[in-house]
mmCIF file of C-alpha atoms in Angstrom:
data_model
loop_
_atom_site.group_PDB
_atom_site.id
_atom_site.type_symbol
_atom_site.label_atom_id
_atom_site.label_comp_id
_atom_site.label_asym_id
_atom_site.label_seq_id
_atom_site.Cartn_x
_atom_site.Cartn_y
_atom_site.Cartn_z
ATOM 1 C CA UNK A 22 0.000 0.000 0.000
ATOM 2 C CA UNK A 23 1.284 3.481 -0.794
ATOM 3 C CA UNK A 24 2.326 5.694 2.085
ATOM 4 C CA UNK A 25 -0.503 7.834 3.386
ATOM 5 C CA UNK A 26 1.904 10.735 3.316
ATOM 6 C CA UNK A 27 2.387 10.497 -0.433
ATOM 7 C CA UNK A 28 0.618 12.808 -2.844
ATOM 8 C CA UNK A 29 -1.973 10.187 -3.723
ATOM 9 C CA UNK A 30 -2.174 8.592 -0.312
ATOM 10 C CA UNK A 31 -5.329 9.477 1.574
ATOM 11 C CA UNK A 32 -6.709 8.282 4.868
ATOM 12 C CA UNK A 33 -9.854 6.256 4.389
ATOM 13 C CA UNK A 34 -11.317 2.989 5.708
ATOM 14 C CA UNK A 35 -10.464 0.997 2.590
ATOM 15 C CA UNK A 36 -6.713 1.671 2.623
ATOM 16 C CA UNK A 37 -5.642 2.883 6.077
ATOM 17 C CA UNK A 38 -4.868 0.388 8.818
ATOM 18 C CA UNK A 39 -5.313 1.722 12.365
ATOM 19 C CA UNK A 40 -3.580 0.570 15.533
ATOM 20 C CA UNK A 41 -4.758 1.399 19.041
ATOM 21 C CA UNK A 42 -2.815 1.000 22.295
ATOM 22 C CA UNK A 43 -4.681 1.576 25.556
ATOM 23 C CA UNK A 44 -8.303 0.492 25.908
ATOM 24 C CA UNK A 45 -9.278 1.956 29.257
ATOM 25 C CA UNK A 46 -12.216 4.210 30.095
ATOM 26 C CA UNK A 47 -11.371 6.722 27.355
ATOM 27 C CA UNK A 48 -9.507 4.643 24.786
ATOM 28 C CA UNK A 49 -12.137 1.954 24.428
ATOM 29 C CA UNK A 50 -14.834 4.433 23.408
ATOM 30 C CA UNK A 51 -12.520 6.437 21.157
ATOM 31 C CA UNK A 52 -11.345 3.353 19.303
ATOM 32 C CA UNK A 53 -14.919 2.134 18.841
ATOM 33 C CA UNK A 54 -15.711 5.237 16.767
ATOM 34 C CA UNK A 55 -12.973 4.278 14.305
ATOM 35 C CA UNK A 56 -14.414 0.776 14.026
ATOM 36 C CA UNK A 57 -17.871 2.231 13.483
ATOM 37 C CA UNK A 58 -16.437 4.388 10.677
ATOM 38 C CA UNK A 59 -15.249 1.240 8.908
ATOM 39 C CA UNK A 60 -11.539 1.261 9.715
ATOM 40 C CA UNK A 61 -9.699 -1.983 10.420
ATOM 41 C CA UNK A 62 -8.265 -1.921 13.928
ATOM 42 C CA UNK A 63 -5.447 -3.749 15.697
ATOM 43 C CA UNK A 64 -5.406 -3.227 19.464
ATOM 44 C CA UNK A 65 -3.143 -3.843 22.437
ATOM 45 C CA UNK A 66 -3.741 -3.457 26.150
ATOM 46 C CA UNK A 67 -1.658 -4.798 29.027
ATOM 47 C CA UNK A 68 -4.880 -6.304 30.367
ATOM 48 C CA UNK A 69 -6.273 -8.043 27.255
ATOM 49 C CA UNK A 70 -9.727 -8.437 28.784
ATOM 50 C CA UNK A 71 -10.224 -4.666 28.552
ATOM 51 C CA UNK A 72 -10.034 -4.963 24.760
ATOM 52 C CA UNK A 73 -12.675 -7.675 24.512
ATOM 53 C CA UNK A 74 -15.550 -5.371 23.571
ATOM 54 C CA UNK A 75 -13.487 -4.013 20.668
ATOM 55 C CA UNK A 76 -12.536 -7.524 19.561
ATOM 56 C CA UNK A 77 -16.242 -8.406 19.534
ATOM 57 C CA UNK A 78 -16.777 -5.408 17.222
ATOM 58 C CA UNK A 79 -14.138 -6.710 14.813
ATOM 59 C CA UNK A 80 -10.779 -5.517 16.137
ATOM 60 C CA UNK A 81 -7.752 -7.803 16.126
ATOM 61 C CA UNK A 82 -5.790 -8.257 19.357
ATOM 62 C CA UNK A 83 -1.982 -7.938 19.184
ATOM 63 C CA UNK A 84 0.617 -9.088 21.697
ATOM 64 C CA UNK A 85 2.692 -5.896 21.939
ATOM 65 C CA UNK A 86 2.883 -2.257 20.805
ATOM 66 C CA UNK A 87 5.525 -3.390 18.292
ATOM 67 C CA UNK A 88 3.088 -5.915 16.820
ATOM 68 C CA UNK A 89 0.405 -3.223 16.568
ATOM 69 C CA UNK A 90 2.806 -0.984 14.671
ATOM 70 C CA UNK A 91 3.792 -3.721 12.229
ATOM 71 C CA UNK A 92 0.130 -4.057 11.240
ATOM 72 C CA UNK A 93 -0.761 -0.338 11.122
ATOM 73 C CA UNK A 94 -0.300 2.863 9.154
ATOM 74 C CA UNK A 95 -1.468 5.061 12.033
ATOM 75 C CA UNK A 96 -1.038 4.037 15.680
ATOM 76 C CA UNK A 97 -2.944 5.815 18.452
ATOM 77 C CA UNK A 98 -1.669 5.649 22.008
ATOM 78 C CA UNK A 99 -3.616 6.573 25.151
ATOM 79 C CA UNK A 100 -2.167 5.119 28.356
ATOM 80 C CA UNK A 101 -1.730 6.230 31.944
ATOM 81 C CA UNK A 102 1.615 7.844 32.708
ATOM 82 C CA UNK A 103 4.618 9.304 30.880
ATOM 83 C CA UNK A 104 6.581 6.176 31.820
ATOM 84 C CA UNK A 105 3.926 4.089 30.043
ATOM 85 C CA UNK A 106 4.151 6.357 26.995
ATOM 86 C CA UNK A 107 7.946 6.049 26.918
ATOM 87 C CA UNK A 108 7.790 2.272 27.144
ATOM 88 C CA UNK A 109 5.071 1.864 24.539
ATOM 89 C CA UNK A 110 6.576 4.321 22.065
ATOM 90 C CA UNK A 111 10.341 4.088 22.488
ATOM 91 C CA UNK A 112 11.252 0.625 23.793
ATOM 92 C CA UNK A 113 13.759 -0.650 21.225
ATOM 93 C CA UNK A 114 12.337 -4.173 21.229
ATOM 94 C CA UNK A 115 8.613 -3.831 21.932
ATOM 95 C CA UNK A 116 7.866 -0.178 21.168
ATOM 96 C CA UNK A 117 5.778 1.369 18.417
ATOM 97 C CA UNK A 118 8.483 3.325 16.617
ATOM 98 C CA UNK A 119 10.619 0.216 16.209
ATOM 99 C CA UNK A 120 7.729 -1.409 14.358
ATOM 100 C CA UNK A 121 6.455 1.433 12.168
ATOM 101 C CA UNK A 122 7.044 1.458 8.426
ATOM 102 C CA UNK A 123 8.468 4.557 6.778
ATOM 103 C CA UNK A 124 5.846 7.291 6.391
ATOM 104 C CA UNK A 125 3.587 5.969 9.156
ATOM 105 C CA UNK A 126 2.195 7.912 12.116
ATOM 106 C CA UNK A 127 2.249 7.678 15.908
ATOM 107 C CA UNK A 128 -0.409 9.765 17.659
ATOM 108 C CA UNK A 129 -0.055 10.029 21.441
ATOM 109 C CA UNK A 130 -3.372 11.035 23.019
ATOM 110 C CA UNK A 131 -2.163 10.509 26.588
ATOM 111 C CA UNK A 132 -1.792 13.620 28.741
ATOM 112 C CA UNK A 133 1.967 13.524 29.155
ATOM 113 C CA UNK A 134 5.173 15.521 29.476
ATOM 114 C CA UNK A 135 5.784 18.013 26.632
ATOM 115 C CA UNK A 136 9.511 17.255 26.655
ATOM 116 C CA UNK A 137 8.733 13.557 26.128
ATOM 117 C CA UNK A 138 6.482 14.499 23.212
ATOM 118 C CA UNK A 139 9.419 16.325 21.616
ATOM 119 C CA UNK A 140 11.686 13.334 22.231
ATOM 120 C CA UNK A 141 9.199 10.968 20.569
ATOM 121 C CA UNK A 142 8.855 13.391 17.651
ATOM 122 C CA UNK A 143 12.605 13.291 17.056
ATOM 123 C CA UNK A 144 12.716 9.488 17.353
ATOM 124 C CA UNK A 145 9.890 9.157 14.850
ATOM 125 C CA UNK A 146 11.565 11.566 12.447
ATOM 126 C CA UNK A 147 14.802 9.557 12.666
ATOM 127 C CA UNK A 148 12.756 6.504 11.638
ATOM 128 C CA UNK A 149 11.229 8.434 8.684
ATOM 129 C CA UNK A 150 7.876 8.494 10.474
ATOM 130 C CA UNK A 151 5.640 11.169 11.963
ATOM 131 C CA UNK A 152 4.643 11.810 15.561
ATOM 132 C CA UNK A 153 1.774 13.973 16.779
ATOM 133 C CA UNK A 154 0.963 14.718 20.417
ATOM 134 C CA UNK A 155 -2.817 15.022 20.642
ATOM 135 C CA UNK A 156 -4.213 14.804 24.196
ATOM 136 C CA UNK A 157 -7.932 15.221 24.657
ATOM 137 C CA UNK A 158 -10.478 16.855 26.952
ATOM 138 C CA UNK A 159 -14.121 15.981 27.477
ATOM 139 C CA UNK A 160 -14.073 13.007 29.804
ATOM 140 C CA UNK A 161 -15.789 9.685 29.395
ATOM 141 C CA UNK A 162 -18.961 11.316 28.078
ATOM 142 C CA UNK A 163 -17.051 13.135 25.350
ATOM 143 C CA UNK A 164 -15.261 9.909 24.443
ATOM 144 C CA UNK A 165 -18.547 7.998 24.161
ATOM 145 C CA UNK A 166 -20.285 10.726 22.170
ATOM 146 C CA UNK A 167 -17.374 11.547 19.875
ATOM 147 C CA UNK A 168 -17.297 15.162 21.071
ATOM 148 C CA UNK A 169 -13.794 15.427 22.536
ATOM 149 C CA UNK A 170 -11.616 18.504 22.213
ATOM 150 C CA UNK A 171 -8.291 17.391 20.713
ATOM 151 C CA UNK A 172 -5.143 19.514 21.130
ATOM 152 C CA UNK A 173 -2.607 18.658 18.432
ATOM 153 C CA UNK A 174 1.120 19.373 18.322
ATOM 154 C CA UNK A 175 3.681 18.448 15.670
ATOM 155 C CA UNK A 176 3.880 19.170 11.971
ATOM 156 C CA UNK A 177 0.763 21.009 10.810
ATOM 157 C CA UNK A 178 0.624 19.053 7.555
ATOM 158 C CA UNK A 179 0.675 15.768 9.489
ATOM 159 C CA UNK A 180 -2.167 16.922 11.732
ATOM 160 C CA UNK A 181 -4.120 17.960 8.670
ATOM 161 C CA UNK A 182 -3.633 14.566 7.067
ATOM 162 C CA UNK A 183 -4.921 12.852 10.224
ATOM 163 C CA UNK A 184 -8.016 15.046 10.505
ATOM 164 C CA UNK A 185 -10.450 12.408 9.102
ATOM 165 C CA UNK A 186 -9.486 10.157 12.010
ATOM 166 C CA UNK A 187 -9.645 12.890 14.619
ATOM 167 C CA UNK A 188 -13.119 13.851 13.375
ATOM 168 C CA UNK A 189 -14.380 10.405 14.382
ATOM 169 C CA UNK A 190 -13.568 11.319 17.975
ATOM 170 C CA UNK A 191 -14.222 15.049 18.228
ATOM 171 C CA UNK A 192 -12.814 18.396 17.115
ATOM 172 C CA UNK A 193 -9.082 18.826 16.549
ATOM 173 C CA UNK A 194 -7.238 22.129 16.850
ATOM 174 C CA UNK A 195 -3.630 22.586 15.774
ATOM 175 C CA UNK A 196 -1.709 24.191 18.644
ATOM 176 C CA UNK A 197 1.862 24.346 17.280
ATOM 177 C CA UNK A 198 5.031 22.279 17.046
ATOM 178 C CA UNK A 199 6.044 19.156 18.995
ATOM 179 C CA UNK A 200 4.826 19.341 22.603
ATOM 180 C CA UNK A 201 2.358 22.170 21.935
ATOM 181 C CA UNK A 202 -0.599 19.799 22.149
ATOM 182 C CA UNK A 203 0.570 18.643 25.565
ATOM 183 C CA UNK A 204 1.101 22.192 26.782
ATOM 184 C CA UNK A 205 -2.388 23.158 25.618
ATOM 185 C CA UNK A 206 -3.828 20.203 27.545
ATOM 186 C CA UNK A 207 -1.882 21.126 30.668
ATOM 187 C CA UNK A 208 -3.380 24.624 30.499
ATOM 188 C CA UNK A 209 -6.769 22.945 30.206
ATOM 189 C CA UNK A 210 -6.090 20.903 33.337
ATOM 190 C CA UNK A 211 -5.002 24.008 35.250
ATOM 191 C CA UNK A 212 -8.317 25.678 34.393
ATOM 192 C CA UNK A 213 -10.319 22.576 35.311
ATOM 193 C CA UNK A 214 -8.540 22.127 38.650
ATOM 194 C CA UNK A 215 -9.585 25.493 40.063
ATOM 195 C CA UNK A 216 -13.043 25.173 38.495
ATOM 196 C CA UNK A 217 -13.586 21.883 40.316
ATOM 197 C CA UNK A 218 -12.498 23.419 43.616
ATOM 198 C CA UNK A 219 -14.971 26.257 43.127
ATOM 199 C CA UNK A 220 -17.770 23.857 42.184
ATOM 200 C CA UNK A 221 -17.476 21.586 45.210
ATOM 201 C CA UNK A 222 -16.914 24.498 47.611
ATOM 202 C CA UNK A 223 -20.059 26.163 46.286
ATOM 203 C CA UNK A 224 -22.022 22.937 46.749
ATOM 204 C CA UNK A 225 -20.846 22.530 50.335
ATOM 205 C CA UNK A 226 -21.679 26.160 51.077
ATOM 206 C CA UNK A 227 -25.189 25.750 49.616
ATOM 207 C CA UNK A 228 -25.676 22.647 51.734
ATOM 208 C CA UNK A 229 -24.542 24.290 54.967
ATOM 209 C CA UNK A 230 -26.682 27.352 54.167
ATOM 210 C CA UNK A 231 -29.752 25.117 54.147
ATOM 211 C CA UNK A 232 -30.431 25.340 50.409
ATOM 212 C CA UNK A 233 -31.677 22.511 48.257
ATOM 213 C CA UNK A 234 -28.359 21.762 46.545
ATOM 214 C CA UNK A 235 -30.031 20.200 43.521
ATOM 215 C CA UNK A 236 -32.082 23.347 42.913
ATOM 216 C CA UNK A 237 -28.982 25.475 43.506
ATOM 217 C CA UNK A 238 -27.009 23.519 40.888
ATOM 218 C CA UNK A 239 -29.858 23.938 38.411
ATOM 219 C CA UNK A 240 -30.123 27.650 39.152
ATOM 220 C CA UNK A 241 -26.434 28.477 38.647
ATOM 221 C CA UNK A 242 -26.099 26.296 35.542
ATOM 222 C CA UNK A 243 -27.661 28.973 33.331
ATOM 223 C CA UNK A 244 -25.738 31.872 34.858
ATOM 224 C CA UNK A 245 -22.127 33.006 34.923
ATOM 225 C CA UNK A 246 -21.173 30.088 37.195
ATOM 226 C CA UNK A 247 -22.284 27.525 34.637
ATOM 227 C CA UNK A 248 -19.435 25.362 33.327
ATOM 228 C CA UNK A 249 -18.634 22.086 31.608
ATOM 229 C CA UNK A 250 -17.489 20.734 34.975
ATOM 230 C CA UNK A 251 -20.899 21.577 36.458
ATOM 231 C CA UNK A 252 -22.615 19.947 33.487
ATOM 232 C CA UNK A 253 -20.531 16.769 33.690
ATOM 233 C CA UNK A 254 -20.246 16.345 37.445
ATOM 234 C CA UNK A 255 -22.944 18.296 39.285
ATOM 235 C CA UNK A 256 -25.557 15.545 39.059
ATOM 236 C CA UNK A 257 -23.015 12.804 39.704
ATOM 237 C CA UNK A 258 -21.919 14.513 42.922
ATOM 238 C CA UNK A 259 -25.504 14.914 44.093
ATOM 239 C CA UNK A 260 -26.154 11.228 43.426
ATOM 240 C CA UNK A 261 -22.887 10.237 45.168
ATOM 241 C CA UNK A 262 -21.750 8.683 41.892
ATOM 242 C CA UNK A 263 -17.960 8.673 42.161
ATOM 243 C CA UNK A 264 -17.315 6.245 39.326
ATOM 244 C CA UNK A 265 -14.372 7.397 37.255
ATOM 245 C CA UNK A 266 -14.837 9.099 33.935
ATOM 246 C CA UNK A 267 -11.349 10.424 34.634
ATOM 247 C CA UNK A 268 -9.389 8.901 37.511
ATOM 248 C CA UNK A 269 -8.165 10.953 40.454
ATOM 249 C CA UNK A 270 -4.724 9.317 40.222
ATOM 250 C CA UNK A 271 -4.419 10.353 36.567
ATOM 251 C CA UNK A 272 -5.484 13.915 37.402
ATOM 252 C CA UNK A 273 -2.876 14.065 40.173
ATOM 253 C CA UNK A 274 -0.332 12.944 37.565
ATOM 254 C CA UNK A 275 -1.468 15.715 35.211
ATOM 255 C CA UNK A 276 -1.308 18.390 37.901
ATOM 256 C CA UNK A 277 2.159 17.191 38.884
ATOM 257 C CA UNK A 278 3.337 17.691 35.291
ATOM 258 C CA UNK A 279 1.740 21.154 35.350
ATOM 259 C CA UNK A 280 3.636 22.066 38.523
ATOM 260 C CA UNK A 281 6.888 20.763 37.039
ATOM 261 C CA UNK A 282 6.324 22.931 33.963
ATOM 262 C CA UNK A 283 5.562 25.946 36.140
ATOM 263 C CA UNK A 284 8.733 25.428 38.146
ATOM 264 C CA UNK A 285 10.833 25.325 34.968
ATOM 265 C CA UNK A 286 9.100 28.517 33.761
ATOM 266 C CA UNK A 287 9.429 30.350 37.086
ATOM 267 C CA UNK A 288 5.644 30.587 37.190
ATOM 268 C CA UNK A 289 3.603 30.793 40.408
ATOM 269 C CA UNK A 290 0.036 29.466 40.127
ATOM 270 C CA UNK A 291 -1.321 29.151 43.677
ATOM 271 C CA UNK A 292 -4.743 27.884 42.593
ATOM 272 C CA UNK A 293 -3.115 24.985 40.789
ATOM 273 C CA UNK A 294 -0.939 24.163 43.805
ATOM 274 C CA UNK A 295 -3.949 24.181 46.162
ATOM 275 C CA UNK A 296 -6.035 21.982 43.865
ATOM 276 C CA UNK A 297 -3.170 19.504 43.532
ATOM 277 C CA UNK A 298 -2.871 19.203 47.317
ATOM 278 C CA UNK A 299 -6.618 18.648 47.704
ATOM 279 C CA UNK A 300 -6.539 15.880 45.109
ATOM 280 C CA UNK A 301 -3.444 14.340 46.703
ATOM 281 C CA UNK A 302 -5.464 14.067 49.918
ATOM 282 C CA UNK A 303 -7.880 11.788 48.052
ATOM 283 C CA UNK A 304 -4.924 9.580 47.152
ATOM 284 C CA UNK A 305 -3.924 9.499 50.826
ATOM 285 C CA UNK A 306 -7.394 8.188 51.656
ATOM 286 C CA UNK A 307 -7.086 5.402 49.081
ATOM 287 C CA UNK A 308 -9.497 7.107 46.660
ATOM 288 C CA UNK A 309 -7.274 7.481 43.625
ATOM 289 C CA UNK A 310 -9.472 5.042 41.699
ATOM 290 C CA UNK A 311 -12.477 7.366 41.966
ATOM 291 C CA UNK A 312 -13.435 10.052 39.447
ATOM 292 C CA UNK A 313 -12.326 13.664 39.749
ATOM 293 C CA UNK A 314 -15.764 14.620 41.093
ATOM 294 C CA UNK A 315 -14.681 12.845 44.298
ATOM 295 C CA UNK A 316 -13.020 16.137 45.267
ATOM 296 C CA UNK A 317 -16.301 16.756 47.100
ATOM 297 C CA UNK A 318 -15.169 14.144 49.654
ATOM 298 C CA UNK A 319 -12.101 16.195 50.566
ATOM 299 C CA UNK A 320 -14.108 19.380 51.139
ATOM 300 C CA UNK A 321 -16.752 17.448 53.093
ATOM 301 C CA UNK A 322 -14.075 15.984 55.359
ATOM 302 C CA UNK A 323 -12.534 19.418 55.950
ATOM 303 C CA UNK A 324 -15.937 20.657 57.145
ATOM 304 C CA UNK A 325 -17.218 17.499 58.857
ATOM 305 C CA UNK A 326 -20.301 17.426 56.693
ATOM 306 C CA UNK A 327 -21.859 15.431 53.857
ATOM 307 C CA UNK A 328 -24.177 16.519 51.077
ATOM 308 C CA UNK A 329 -27.570 14.878 51.110
ATOM 309 C CA UNK A 330 -28.542 12.655 48.204
ATOM 310 C CA UNK A 331 -31.259 13.928 45.904
ATOM 311 C CA UNK A 332 -33.669 11.411 47.339
ATOM 312 C CA UNK A 333 -33.016 12.621 50.867
ATOM 313 C CA UNK A 334 -33.537 16.266 50.016
ATOM 314 C CA UNK A 335 -36.919 15.852 48.373
#
């Protein structure tokens, strides 16, 4: 098959083979949209059982990231930590880049370190391949609905060529050169962190003030305090639904990368630092497996209170 980077090479379901590494809460839904669009898919996950639903939809299971790359023209990667990204992308024996053919693509959708994104870009270029860092925002609901915001860094022409694939998952925006996608996502996480603190503090205040918190959430949702965080998590918090759409331990990882970046830039962001400490307290209580809306538990503990469930407040 001709390279998809050639003048007559286009990305479409009949000619482009897709690889996917990482089939967790986000990755599983994102990959399913590519299957639904008619693309052939080869998948890998360290826990193979988490790929079973994709296999039932027609995906083929591979034994390593290297094996995925050998069977793919474009490989997507969405795993947990920068160390996982490094291993999956750069391991000389089992990594993606070692297995890619000339002219192929690696797209890292993990929220990771911008300097690692630049390192992977250079390794891919040395192998005559392309690397794009393209982390996402929108949570599990955005992944399921195909409405994610995608922040892309790398060569603009490469991002443009990949747009048909990104459009299966959401809306892509080109942010700049290698690492720019990651830096855009880190800025996103900084904004979310303080927004979540404000949301749960407001809910605890409303509760202690004797208001019906459900009515309060509904009332502020159409005003200046309305936000995507309120839309995604307000009802879940009221229903004590702490199931992860985005894990606390992954958010703590993200905020740690943000703080590292700030330190290297000589940048003081006290709201970020406070939010990171509040989320770390959830880890200390063994709640890293919960969703980010579990921040309510930290603020409740600080104030020795607990929001009533919807059913209890009616």
